[in-house]
Structure formats: structure tokens, C-alpha cells
Tab-separated table of C-alpha atoms and ligand atoms in Angstrom:
chain	number	residue	atom	x	y	z
A	873	MET	CA	-29.898	23.207	39.591
A	874	ASP	CA	-29.937	22.959	35.791
A	875	PHE	CA	-27.108	21.312	33.855
A	876	TYR	CA	-25.364	24.648	33.296
A	877	GLU	CA	-25.197	25.352	37.022
A	878	ILE	CA	-24.106	21.818	37.892
A	879	GLU	CA	-21.321	21.805	35.294
A	880	THR	CA	-20.172	25.286	36.214
A	881	LYS	CA	-19.949	24.196	39.835
A	882	TYR	CA	-18.222	20.835	39.333
A	883	SER	CA	-16.108	21.117	36.163
A	884	ALA	CA	-12.363	21.800	36.249
A	885	GLY	CA	-13.087	25.239	34.891
A	886	VAL	CA	-11.125	25.041	31.639
A	887	TYR	CA	-14.185	25.508	29.377
A	888	ALA	CA	-16.278	28.648	28.919
A	889	LYS	CA	-19.728	27.078	29.355
A	890	GLN	CA	-22.611	28.071	27.093
A	891	GLN	CA	-26.003	28.527	28.735
A	892	LEU	CA	-27.539	25.691	26.777
A	893	SER	CA	-28.377	22.157	27.878
A	894	ILE	CA	-28.190	19.896	24.833
A	895	VAL	CA	-29.554	16.389	25.256
A	896	ARG	CA	-30.118	15.005	21.763
A	897	GLY	CA	-28.925	15.287	18.186
A	898	GLN	CA	-30.269	14.258	14.800
A	899	GLY	CA	-28.451	14.951	11.535
A	900	ALA	CA	-27.357	18.609	11.586
A	901	SER	CA	-29.693	19.465	14.482
A	902	LEU	CA	-29.193	19.555	18.236
A	903	PHE	CA	-32.070	19.724	20.727
A	904	ASP	CA	-32.136	21.226	24.225
A	905	THR	CA	-34.040	19.997	27.279
A	906	ASP	CA	-37.152	21.897	26.166
A	907	GLY	CA	-37.033	20.361	22.683
A	908	ASN	CA	-35.803	23.561	20.989
A	909	GLU	CA	-33.858	22.821	17.812
A	910	TYR	CA	-30.442	24.337	17.081
A	911	LEU	CA	-28.692	24.123	13.725
A	912	ASP	CA	-25.253	22.733	14.524
A	913	CYS	CA	-22.641	24.439	12.366
A	914	SER	CA	-19.819	23.354	14.672
A	915	SER	CA	-20.175	19.551	14.453
A	916	GLY	CA	-18.711	19.348	17.963
A	917	HIS	CA	-15.530	21.084	16.682
A	918	GLY	CA	-15.479	19.148	13.442
A	919	VAL	CA	-16.359	15.679	14.715
A	920	ALA	CA	-19.921	15.092	13.498
A	921	ASN	CA	-19.228	15.055	9.738
A	922	LEU	CA	-21.926	12.367	9.426
A	923	GLY	CA	-24.366	14.330	11.550
A	924	HIS	CA	-25.623	13.314	14.968
A	925	ALA	CA	-27.070	9.874	15.732
A	926	HIS	CA	-26.236	8.426	12.325
A	927	PRO	CA	-28.282	5.178	12.291
A	928	LYS	CA	-25.576	2.990	10.734
A	929	VAL	CA	-22.881	4.198	13.122
A	930	ALA	CA	-25.277	3.807	16.068
A	931	ALA	CA	-26.116	0.233	14.979
A	932	ALA	CA	-22.431	-0.683	14.568
A	933	ILE	CA	-21.627	0.676	18.033
A	934	ALA	CA	-24.542	-1.189	19.624
A	935	GLU	CA	-23.588	-4.441	17.954
A	936	GLN	CA	-19.910	-4.146	18.827
A	937	ALA	CA	-20.703	-3.091	22.417
A	938	SER	CA	-22.406	-6.403	22.997
A	939	THR	CA	-19.658	-8.343	21.169
A	940	LEU	CA	-16.266	-6.975	22.315
A	941	ILE	CA	-15.449	-3.422	23.418
A	942	THR	CA	-11.811	-3.645	24.403
A	943	LEU	CA	-8.812	-5.612	23.197
A	944	PHE	CA	-5.183	-4.512	23.429
A	945	GLU	CA	-3.570	-4.099	20.042
A	946	SER	CA	-1.169	-7.003	20.607
A	947	TYR	CA	-4.161	-9.285	19.999
A	948	PRO	CA	-5.472	-9.161	16.405
A	949	ASN	CA	-9.194	-8.557	15.915
A	950	ASP	CA	-11.672	-8.710	12.999
A	951	LYS	CA	-12.852	-5.072	13.214
A	952	ARG	CA	-9.367	-3.624	13.691
A	953	ALA	CA	-7.915	-5.659	10.820
A	954	ALA	CA	-10.757	-4.554	8.534
A	955	LEU	CA	-10.268	-0.901	9.530
A	956	MET	CA	-6.503	-1.134	8.930
A	957	GLN	CA	-7.129	-2.491	5.431
A	958	LYS	CA	-9.678	0.232	4.762
A	959	MET	CA	-7.412	3.026	6.023
A	960	ALA	CA	-4.484	1.694	3.981
A	961	SER	CA	-6.608	2.083	0.851
A	962	LEU	CA	-7.436	5.762	1.475
A	963	VAL	CA	-4.068	7.267	0.504
A	964	PRO	CA	-1.926	5.055	-1.754
A	965	GLY	CA	1.599	4.995	-0.313
A	966	LEU	CA	0.466	5.350	3.315
A	967	GLU	CA	-0.146	1.714	4.057
A	968	ARG	CA	0.530	1.320	7.759
A	969	VAL	CA	-1.551	2.795	10.557
A	970	PHE	CA	-1.180	3.578	14.266
A	971	PHE	CA	-4.409	3.952	16.258
A	972	CYS	CA	-4.927	6.142	19.309
A	973	ASN	CA	-7.819	8.081	20.833
A	974	SER	CA	-7.673	11.754	19.922
A	975	GLY	CA	-6.097	14.330	17.657
A	976	THR	CA	-3.387	15.383	20.035
A	977	GLU	CA	-2.333	11.757	20.505
A	978	ALA	CA	-2.100	11.285	16.743
A	979	VAL	CA	0.242	14.290	16.566
A	980	GLU	CA	2.299	13.025	19.530
A	981	ALA	CA	2.719	9.682	17.778
A	982	ALA	CA	3.723	11.283	14.469
A	983	LEU	CA	6.303	13.497	16.213
A	984	LYS	CA	7.802	10.506	18.018
A	985	PHE	CA	7.825	8.422	14.833
A	986	ALA	CA	9.636	11.236	13.005
A	987	ARG	CA	12.343	11.467	15.664
A	988	ILE	CA	12.693	7.677	15.895
A	989	SER	CA	12.834	7.250	12.130
A	990	THR	CA	15.287	10.042	11.305
A	991	GLY	CA	17.387	10.018	14.475
A	992	ARG	CA	17.053	13.819	14.356
A	993	THR	CA	15.425	16.110	16.902
A	994	ASN	CA	14.143	19.299	15.307
A	995	ILE	CA	10.541	19.899	14.318
A	996	ILE	CA	9.383	22.832	12.209
A	997	ALA	CA	5.768	23.978	12.457
A	998	ALA	CA	3.922	26.996	11.085
A	999	MET	CA	2.883	30.241	12.685
A	1000	ARG	CA	-0.862	30.215	13.531
A	1001	ALA	CA	-0.711	26.370	13.668
A	1002	PHE	CA	-2.866	24.359	16.052
A	1003	HIS	CA	-1.861	20.736	16.601
A	1004	GLY	CA	-3.213	19.999	20.092
A	1005	ARG	CA	-2.731	20.659	23.788
A	1006	THR	CA	-0.443	17.943	25.174
A	1007	PHE	CA	3.226	18.806	25.508
A	1008	GLY	CA	4.535	17.587	22.147
A	1009	SER	CA	1.613	18.804	20.063
A	1010	LEU	CA	1.462	22.004	22.133
A	1011	SER	CA	5.106	22.643	21.273
A	1012	ALA	CA	4.064	22.568	17.605
A	1013	THR	CA	1.024	24.798	18.311
A	1014	PHE	CA	1.818	28.483	17.784
A	1015	ASN	CA	-0.663	30.636	19.687
A	1016	LYS	CA	0.761	31.861	23.022
A	1017	LYS	CA	-2.690	31.614	24.595
A	1018	TYR	CA	-2.420	27.812	24.681
A	1019	ARG	CA	1.208	27.782	25.869
A	1020	GLN	CA	1.250	30.392	28.600
A	1021	GLY	CA	1.650	29.097	32.128
A	1022	VAL	CA	2.761	25.580	31.185
A	1023	GLU	CA	6.212	26.187	29.771
A	1024	PRO	CA	8.885	24.900	29.395
A	1025	LEU	CA	7.660	22.957	26.392
A	1026	VAL	CA	9.511	20.274	24.432
A	1027	PRO	CA	12.863	21.460	23.024
A	1028	GLY	CA	13.631	21.401	19.307
A	1029	PHE	CA	10.512	23.129	17.941
A	1030	SER	CA	10.444	26.276	15.800
A	1031	HIS	CA	7.809	28.108	13.751
A	1032	VAL	CA	7.951	29.636	10.284
A	1033	PRO	CA	5.373	31.794	8.452
A	1034	TYR	CA	2.680	29.701	6.719
A	1035	ASN	CA	2.584	29.705	2.897
A	1036	ASN	CA	6.139	31.117	2.720
A	1037	ILE	CA	8.392	28.787	0.700
A	1038	GLU	CA	11.564	30.809	1.248
A	1039	ALA	CA	11.195	30.669	5.029
A	1040	LEU	CA	10.829	26.896	4.845
A	1041	GLU	CA	13.862	26.589	2.523
A	1042	ASN	CA	15.899	28.482	5.099
A	1043	ALA	CA	14.570	26.591	8.123
A	1044	VAL	CA	14.907	22.917	7.136
A	1045	THR	CA	18.405	21.584	7.869
A	1046	GLY	CA	20.180	18.278	8.366
A	1047	LYS	CA	18.898	18.337	11.963
A	1048	THR	CA	15.224	18.574	10.979
A	1049	ALA	CA	13.258	15.434	11.800
A	1050	ALA	CA	9.981	16.746	10.399
A	1051	VAL	CA	7.947	19.634	9.114
A	1052	ILE	CA	4.358	19.568	10.401
A	1053	LEU	CA	1.614	21.485	8.585
A	1054	GLU	CA	-2.157	21.709	8.398
A	1055	PRO	CA	-3.307	21.718	4.737
A	1056	ILE	CA	-5.857	24.327	5.801
A	1057	GLN	CA	-5.267	25.995	9.129
A	1058	GLY	CA	-8.385	25.596	11.265
A	1059	GLU	CA	-8.123	27.083	14.749
A	1060	GLY	CA	-5.613	29.617	13.421
A	1061	GLY	CA	-8.272	31.335	11.276
A	1062	VAL	CA	-9.284	29.027	8.368
A	1063	TYR	CA	-6.367	29.715	6.010
A	1064	PRO	CA	-5.974	27.233	3.099
A	1065	ALA	CA	-2.436	26.352	2.004
A	1066	ASP	CA	-1.214	27.358	-1.440
A	1067	ALA	CA	-0.731	24.253	-3.588
A	1068	ASN	CA	2.836	25.251	-4.487
A	1069	TYR	CA	3.654	25.750	-0.781
A	1070	LEU	CA	2.671	22.216	0.218
A	1071	GLN	CA	4.357	20.797	-2.876
A	1072	ALA	CA	7.537	22.717	-1.979
A	1073	ALA	CA	7.302	21.423	1.606
A	1074	GLN	CA	7.219	17.852	0.253
A	1075	ARG	CA	10.213	18.532	-2.038
A	1076	ILE	CA	12.297	20.317	0.622
A	1077	CYS	CA	11.683	17.534	3.161
A	1078	ALA	CA	12.559	14.841	0.605
A	1079	GLU	CA	15.759	16.626	-0.466
A	1080	ARG	CA	16.998	17.090	3.111
A	1081	GLY	CA	15.970	13.770	4.642
A	1082	ALA	CA	13.216	15.258	6.823
A	1083	LEU	CA	9.685	13.840	7.027
A	1084	LEU	CA	6.512	15.729	6.120
A	1085	ILE	CA	3.724	15.378	8.697
A	1086	ILE	CA	0.319	16.581	7.527
A	1087	ASP	CA	-2.294	17.247	10.197
A	1088	GLU	CA	-5.732	16.401	8.749
A	1089	ILE	CA	-7.402	16.181	12.143
A	1090	GLN	CA	-9.895	18.923	11.306
A	1091	SER	CA	-9.765	18.788	7.503
A	1092	GLY	CA	-10.050	15.017	7.007
A	1093	PHE	CA	-12.847	12.667	5.965
A	1094	GLY	CA	-14.583	14.776	3.368
A	1095	ARG	CA	-14.670	18.064	5.260
A	1096	THR	CA	-12.965	20.033	2.464
A	1097	GLY	CA	-14.573	18.214	-0.492
A	1098	LYS	CA	-11.876	15.510	-0.781
A	1099	MET	CA	-11.354	12.573	1.553
A	1100	PHE	CA	-8.215	14.393	2.767
A	1101	ALA	CA	-7.388	18.031	2.008
A	1102	VAL	CA	-3.869	17.136	0.720
A	1103	GLN	CA	-5.596	15.435	-2.199
A	1104	HIS	CA	-6.550	18.905	-3.517
A	1105	PHE	CA	-2.842	19.687	-3.765
A	1106	ASN	CA	-1.408	16.451	-5.092
A	1107	VAL	CA	0.862	16.190	-2.071
A	1108	MET	CA	2.052	12.963	-0.455
A	1109	PRO	CA	2.984	13.255	3.229
A	1110	ASP	CA	5.152	10.744	5.079
A	1111	LEU	CA	2.839	10.818	8.099
A	1112	LEU	CA	-0.821	11.854	8.046
A	1113	CYS	CA	-2.601	12.540	11.346
A	1114	CYS	CA	-6.363	12.186	11.624
A	1115	ALA	CA	-8.977	11.913	14.375
A	1116	LYS	CA	-12.210	13.878	15.025
A	1117	SER	CA	-14.787	12.505	12.555
A	1118	LEU	CA	-13.093	9.189	11.701
A	1119	ALA	CA	-15.389	7.096	13.923
A	1120	GLY	CA	-18.588	9.118	13.513
A	1121	GLY	CA	-18.195	10.704	16.959
A	1122	VAL	CA	-16.586	7.906	18.964
A	1123	PRO	CA	-13.129	8.976	20.227
A	1124	ILE	CA	-10.332	7.812	17.919
A	1125	GLY	CA	-7.092	9.065	16.433
A	1126	ALA	CA	-4.888	7.572	13.744
A	1127	VAL	CA	-1.601	8.136	11.970
A	1128	LEU	CA	-1.188	6.891	8.407
A	1129	ILE	CA	2.447	5.995	7.812
A	1130	GLY	CA	4.510	6.070	4.629
A	1131	GLU	CA	7.437	3.955	3.475
A	1132	LYS	CA	10.173	6.345	4.569
A	1133	VAL	CA	9.155	6.010	8.213
A	1134	GLN	CA	11.370	3.300	9.677
A	1135	ASN	CA	12.443	1.695	12.956
A	1136	LEU	CA	8.962	1.418	14.474
A	1137	THR	CA	9.590	-1.624	16.634
A	1138	PRO	CA	7.498	-3.222	19.430
A	1139	GLY	CA	7.428	-0.964	22.495
A	1140	ALA	CA	8.491	2.178	20.610
A	1141	HIS	CA	5.021	3.602	21.191
A	1142	GLY	CA	1.580	2.370	22.228
A	1143	SER	CA	-1.820	3.148	23.708
A	1144	THR	CA	-4.078	1.088	26.000
A	1145	PHE	CA	-7.270	2.090	24.202
A	1146	GLY	CA	-5.709	2.451	20.733
A	1147	GLY	CA	-7.373	0.248	18.108
A	1148	ASN	CA	-10.137	-0.904	20.455
A	1149	PRO	CA	-12.804	-2.901	18.591
A	1150	LEU	CA	-15.595	-0.463	19.555
A	1151	SER	CA	-14.015	2.586	17.916
A	1152	CYS	CA	-12.808	0.455	14.978
A	1153	ALA	CA	-16.361	-0.835	14.342
A	1154	ALA	CA	-17.698	2.732	14.539
A	1155	ALA	CA	-14.981	3.948	12.124
A	1156	LEU	CA	-15.718	1.154	9.648
A	1157	ALA	CA	-19.415	2.101	9.673
A	1158	ALA	CA	-18.598	5.817	9.381
A	1159	LEU	CA	-16.233	5.340	6.410
A	1160	LYS	CA	-18.810	3.121	4.686
A	1161	ALA	CA	-21.521	5.732	5.215
A	1162	ILE	CA	-19.256	8.511	3.872
A	1163	GLU	CA	-18.818	6.464	0.685
A	1164	GLU	CA	-22.390	5.211	0.328
A	1165	GLU	CA	-23.901	8.655	0.854
A	1166	GLY	CA	-21.337	10.425	-1.337
A	1167	LEU	CA	-20.542	12.816	1.512
A	1168	VAL	CA	-17.176	13.881	0.086
A	1169	GLU	CA	-18.847	15.056	-3.133
A	1170	GLN	CA	-21.693	16.565	-1.119
A	1171	ALA	CA	-19.230	18.597	0.952
A	1172	ALA	CA	-17.678	19.984	-2.250
A	1173	GLU	CA	-21.065	20.918	-3.732
A	1174	LYS	CA	-22.666	22.257	-0.576
A	1175	GLY	CA	-19.489	24.129	0.318
A	1176	ALA	CA	-19.422	25.875	-3.074
A	1177	TYR	CA	-23.125	26.761	-2.688
A	1178	LEU	CA	-22.624	28.108	0.852
A	1179	ILE	CA	-19.466	30.105	0.081
A	1180	GLU	CA	-21.140	31.744	-2.895
A	1181	LYS	CA	-24.125	32.784	-0.764
A	1182	LEU	CA	-21.851	34.059	2.010
A	1183	ARG	CA	-19.825	36.144	-0.431
A	1184	ARG	CA	-23.039	37.824	-1.538
A	1185	ILE	CA	-23.766	39.129	1.964
A	1186	GLU	CA	-22.943	42.809	1.628
A	1187	SER	CA	-22.095	43.526	5.230
A	1188	PRO	CA	-19.578	46.234	6.083
A	1189	LEU	CA	-18.447	43.942	8.905
A	1190	VAL	CA	-17.045	41.254	6.606
A	1191	ARG	CA	-13.403	41.420	5.543
A	1192	GLU	CA	-13.172	38.084	3.717
A	1193	VAL	CA	-14.931	34.745	3.244
A	1194	ARG	CA	-12.528	31.837	2.663
A	1195	GLY	CA	-12.393	28.079	2.986
A	1196	MET	CA	-12.580	24.719	1.264
A	1197	GLY	CA	-15.692	22.545	1.059
A	1198	LEU	CA	-17.592	22.825	4.328
A	1199	MET	CA	-14.656	24.290	6.280
A	1200	ILE	CA	-15.360	27.988	6.010
A	1201	GLY	CA	-14.173	31.140	7.763
A	1202	ILE	CA	-15.813	34.547	7.669
A	1203	GLU	CA	-13.218	37.086	8.745
A	1204	LEU	CA	-14.820	40.086	10.425
A	1205	LYS	CA	-13.394	43.543	10.992
A	1206	GLN	CA	-14.386	43.227	14.647
A	1207	LYS	CA	-14.345	40.663	17.433
A	1208	VAL	CA	-16.530	37.699	16.573
A	1209	ALA	CA	-17.882	36.771	20.043
A	1210	PRO	CA	-21.027	39.004	20.020
A	1211	TYR	CA	-21.984	37.696	16.563
A	1212	LEU	CA	-21.690	34.080	17.694
A	1213	LYS	CA	-23.958	34.908	20.619
A	1214	ALA	CA	-26.463	36.612	18.325
A	1215	LEU	CA	-26.412	33.556	16.046
A	1216	GLN	CA	-27.056	31.300	19.018
A	1217	GLU	CA	-30.090	33.413	19.886
A	1218	LYS	CA	-31.282	32.598	16.377
A	1219	ARG	CA	-30.676	28.922	17.155
A	1220	VAL	CA	-27.524	28.504	15.075
A	1221	ILE	CA	-24.364	27.165	16.717
A	1222	ALA	CA	-21.108	28.245	15.073
A	1223	LEU	CA	-17.479	28.587	16.141
A	1224	ASN	CA	-14.750	31.159	16.270
A	1225	ALA	CA	-11.219	30.686	14.919
A	1226	GLY	CA	-9.184	33.272	16.777
A	1227	MET	CA	-10.652	36.644	17.745
A	1228	THR	CA	-12.154	37.795	14.447
A	1229	VAL	CA	-12.996	34.741	12.348
A	1230	LEU	CA	-16.430	33.125	12.439
A	1231	ARG	CA	-15.893	29.468	11.575
A	1232	LEU	CA	-18.475	27.146	10.032
A	1233	LEU	CA	-17.969	23.367	10.229
A	1234	PRO	CA	-21.492	22.010	9.637
A	1235	PRO	CA	-22.134	18.278	9.344
A	1236	LEU	CA	-21.670	17.189	5.723
A	1237	VAL	CA	-25.263	15.871	5.826
A	1238	ILE	CA	-26.644	19.403	6.300
A	1239	SER	CA	-29.559	19.951	3.871
A	1240	TYR	CA	-29.795	22.828	1.384
A	1241	GLU	CA	-32.818	24.084	3.323
A	1242	GLN	CA	-30.673	24.177	6.479
A	1243	ILE	CA	-27.871	25.951	4.602
A	1244	ASP	CA	-30.367	28.601	3.504
A	1245	ARG	CA	-31.488	28.962	7.137
A	1246	LEU	CA	-27.874	29.441	8.185
A	1247	VAL	CA	-27.276	32.084	5.506
A	1248	SER	CA	-30.425	33.942	6.457
A	1249	ALA	CA	-29.439	33.936	10.172
A	1250	LEU	CA	-25.956	35.177	9.246
A	1251	GLU	CA	-27.446	37.908	7.055
A	1252	ASP	CA	-29.602	39.089	9.932
A	1253	VAL	CA	-26.725	39.062	12.384
A	1254	LEU	CA	-24.098	40.606	10.110
A	1255	MET	CA	-26.378	43.274	8.639
A	1256	ASP	CA	-27.695	44.329	12.024
A	1257	GLU	CA	-26.116	47.745	12.685
A	1258	ASN	CA	-26.471	47.255	16.430
B	223	PLP	C1	-5.635	20.576	13.179
B	223	PLP	C2	-5.831	20.018	14.561
B	223	PLP	N1	-4.877	19.248	15.084
B	223	PLP	C3	-5.008	18.714	16.318
B	223	PLP	C4	-6.133	18.933	17.085
B	223	PLP	C5	-6.250	18.320	18.453
B	223	PLP	O1	-7.258	17.356	18.470
B	223	PLP	P1	-7.881	16.842	19.863
B	223	PLP	O2	-8.688	17.976	20.417
B	223	PLP	O3	-8.710	15.652	19.482
B	223	PLP	O4	-6.743	16.470	20.739
B	223	PLP	C6	-7.155	19.738	16.570
B	223	PLP	C7	-8.349	20.036	17.377
B	223	PLP	O5	-9.086	20.969	17.147
B	223	PLP	C8	-7.004	20.296	15.272
B	223	PLP	O6	-7.944	21.079	14.735
């Protein structure tokens, strides 16, 4: 049996398995068992911003693995303390941090912190939003596909149209604990926020005593051409959720916490693995590499280059190309699945975002030569009449 057959036989069944067996990665490339190279424009759903097998992250993990892997957060540690200091410097005003192990856990923590801090229950999220798949974050997620069959969800959640200030004005009340928004919706179809919408969300929350939670799980750490996407909009959240690429591929989640968030006392929340020295060492190395290699600036430049090339593809299939930095969506007039398959046959791995959007989240270390290869594969696939 090959890996595909084994996994199809033994896995829970909740993933649609691709007929590929990937065993190695290097930079923006993945390699299968036969040594065939694939250009990875998915970054493992937005995790591998630094590319695969980054040598400095790999060295930090190896060193920490033989020093100390696990330590509960009650016991202070050199790597965790250094990462806390580093994270506190990323967004002035968000100077405390809670560590966990994934995106959905970061959202769960932020939702709990908002309820604890405000003493209120209601949470307002946006239509098309994706915030995760555990019960709290799933209650903030919009798409029925993720919710069907597992309801009832957590009470107190409602959804308003994205980028609609009036709807938000009408929705936020004295019972609202928090508004949660992605600065650019990822899974929902790659829709950037309007600057005035996010700024209004901050104002409305401040005026009515609600907290603003910004979900940067997909858009964080340089992906959009700023360290965090909110920095394009001059918006200051009260809680900022991040995960995915923070530790260069090692599982981690984090919530950055602003001054208005109060009453977080011992026992209010916690996580066995949260803040473990292994993921903290990996995150320290990843953040250092992002800075040393200028990956935030690179994402802005490469993203502008790629978007311009994509907009020049004159395919009748394309409705719109949109995005920020290296978080890009190509909205098609048809279902995207056959085009993703055709791209894979050309050894390019990309993602969907909903039924009709082809999503590109390449590693920020992708080379210009690789970007040109991607564009040429997309041209072939999107211009092919068949
Ligand atoms: C914006 C956003 N929030 C939350 C999540 C959930 O993250 P995780 O899959 O690590 O739980 C994702 C994952 O794609 C995401 O894109």
C-alpha cells in the first residue's frame, strides 16, 4: 500500500486526501516519494511563511529539543520569557500574551477573555468569517458547511455583513462583549477589509464598551506585506489572535492582549502545552528570520509583482484578482476544483477559498523565478478552453 491508500484506510475520514505522497520540503518546494518537485503555493494553509525546512528554525528546534521540550506555564522559562518580550514589541499597546497551540484555541481564548473582561455575553462576527472549528470559534464562523450536524453551538453569537459600517452600528449594544473580524477574510474568499470599516469597528467598540478582536491567524507575520494586516489600516484591536506561521511550522497559537482587557486571573484559562519551550524557541527563531531576511517587505514587493502579473492574464474565466501582499484570491466565474487539479498536474499546489476562489498563499521566501513559474502555470490552466 502507498501512503495515500494507508491514510485513506486508517484516517478518521474528515479530509479529502490528495493522491500525492509528500516527504520533504525546501523553501517554497515540496518533494514527493519519487523526488518530483511541487511549487507550494499553499504553505500548508498559510503556515510555512518562512518556507519549508528553514535552517535557523530547524537548528533552534533541534537545540531546544535536547535542552527542554515541555514546561507548564506556571514555571518561568528563558525561551518563553524572551518570546513574550518579543511579541509585546510587535504591536505597541498589546503588551501581554497568552500562548496556546493552534488558531482555533487562540480564538477560544480571546472569546473567553472578552466575556470575562466585559461581563457581557454577546459576540458579533461577520458573514463569510472563518475563525476555527471548535465550538466557540465555530460559533463565530459563518459558513453553514462547517456548522451543520454539530449544532447547537454556543449561544450569544450573531453575524453582520462584512465591510458594512451601518450594520455594525446597529448590531453593537450594551450587551456586546466583542466584535471579531478578520482584517482580510481568508477562507471566506480573500476579501480585504475597507480601512474605514475597521476604523469604525474600533470606534464603535470603544464607544459602547465592547472589545475588538482581530483574527490575524492567516494574515499575520508578514503575509500581507505588514507584520500584521491591521497595520495597513491604522487600527488597534483589544485582542489580536495569531497562530499558523508564528513558530515557522511548529504548532502554536497566541493572543496579544491590550490594556482594556481585565480580570484575567490565575485559573481563568490555561493550556497544558501553551508556551512550551520548544514552540517558543521555534517562534523566536522564526521572528528573527522574518526580520533578518526582510520577509515582510519581500511579501509586499513580491505580492505587488504577482498581483500585477495575474491581472494581466486575459482569461474569460477570471472575475477578479484581489488580495494583499502574498495573500491573493483569483475569483473565477466557475467552480475552482478542476483548475486546482490541473495546476497540481503542472506541479503547483494552490488552495481554494469557497467554491469559486483560487487562493494563493505561497511562502514569503518564494523566488521571482518561482513566481514566474506559478504565473505561467496559471496562464496555461486558465486559458485552456477545455
Ligand atoms: C482566520 C482564521 N482563523 C482561525 C483559523 C483556525 O486555525 P486552526 O486551523 O489552527 O485552528 C484559521 C485557519 O485556517 C483561519 O484562517
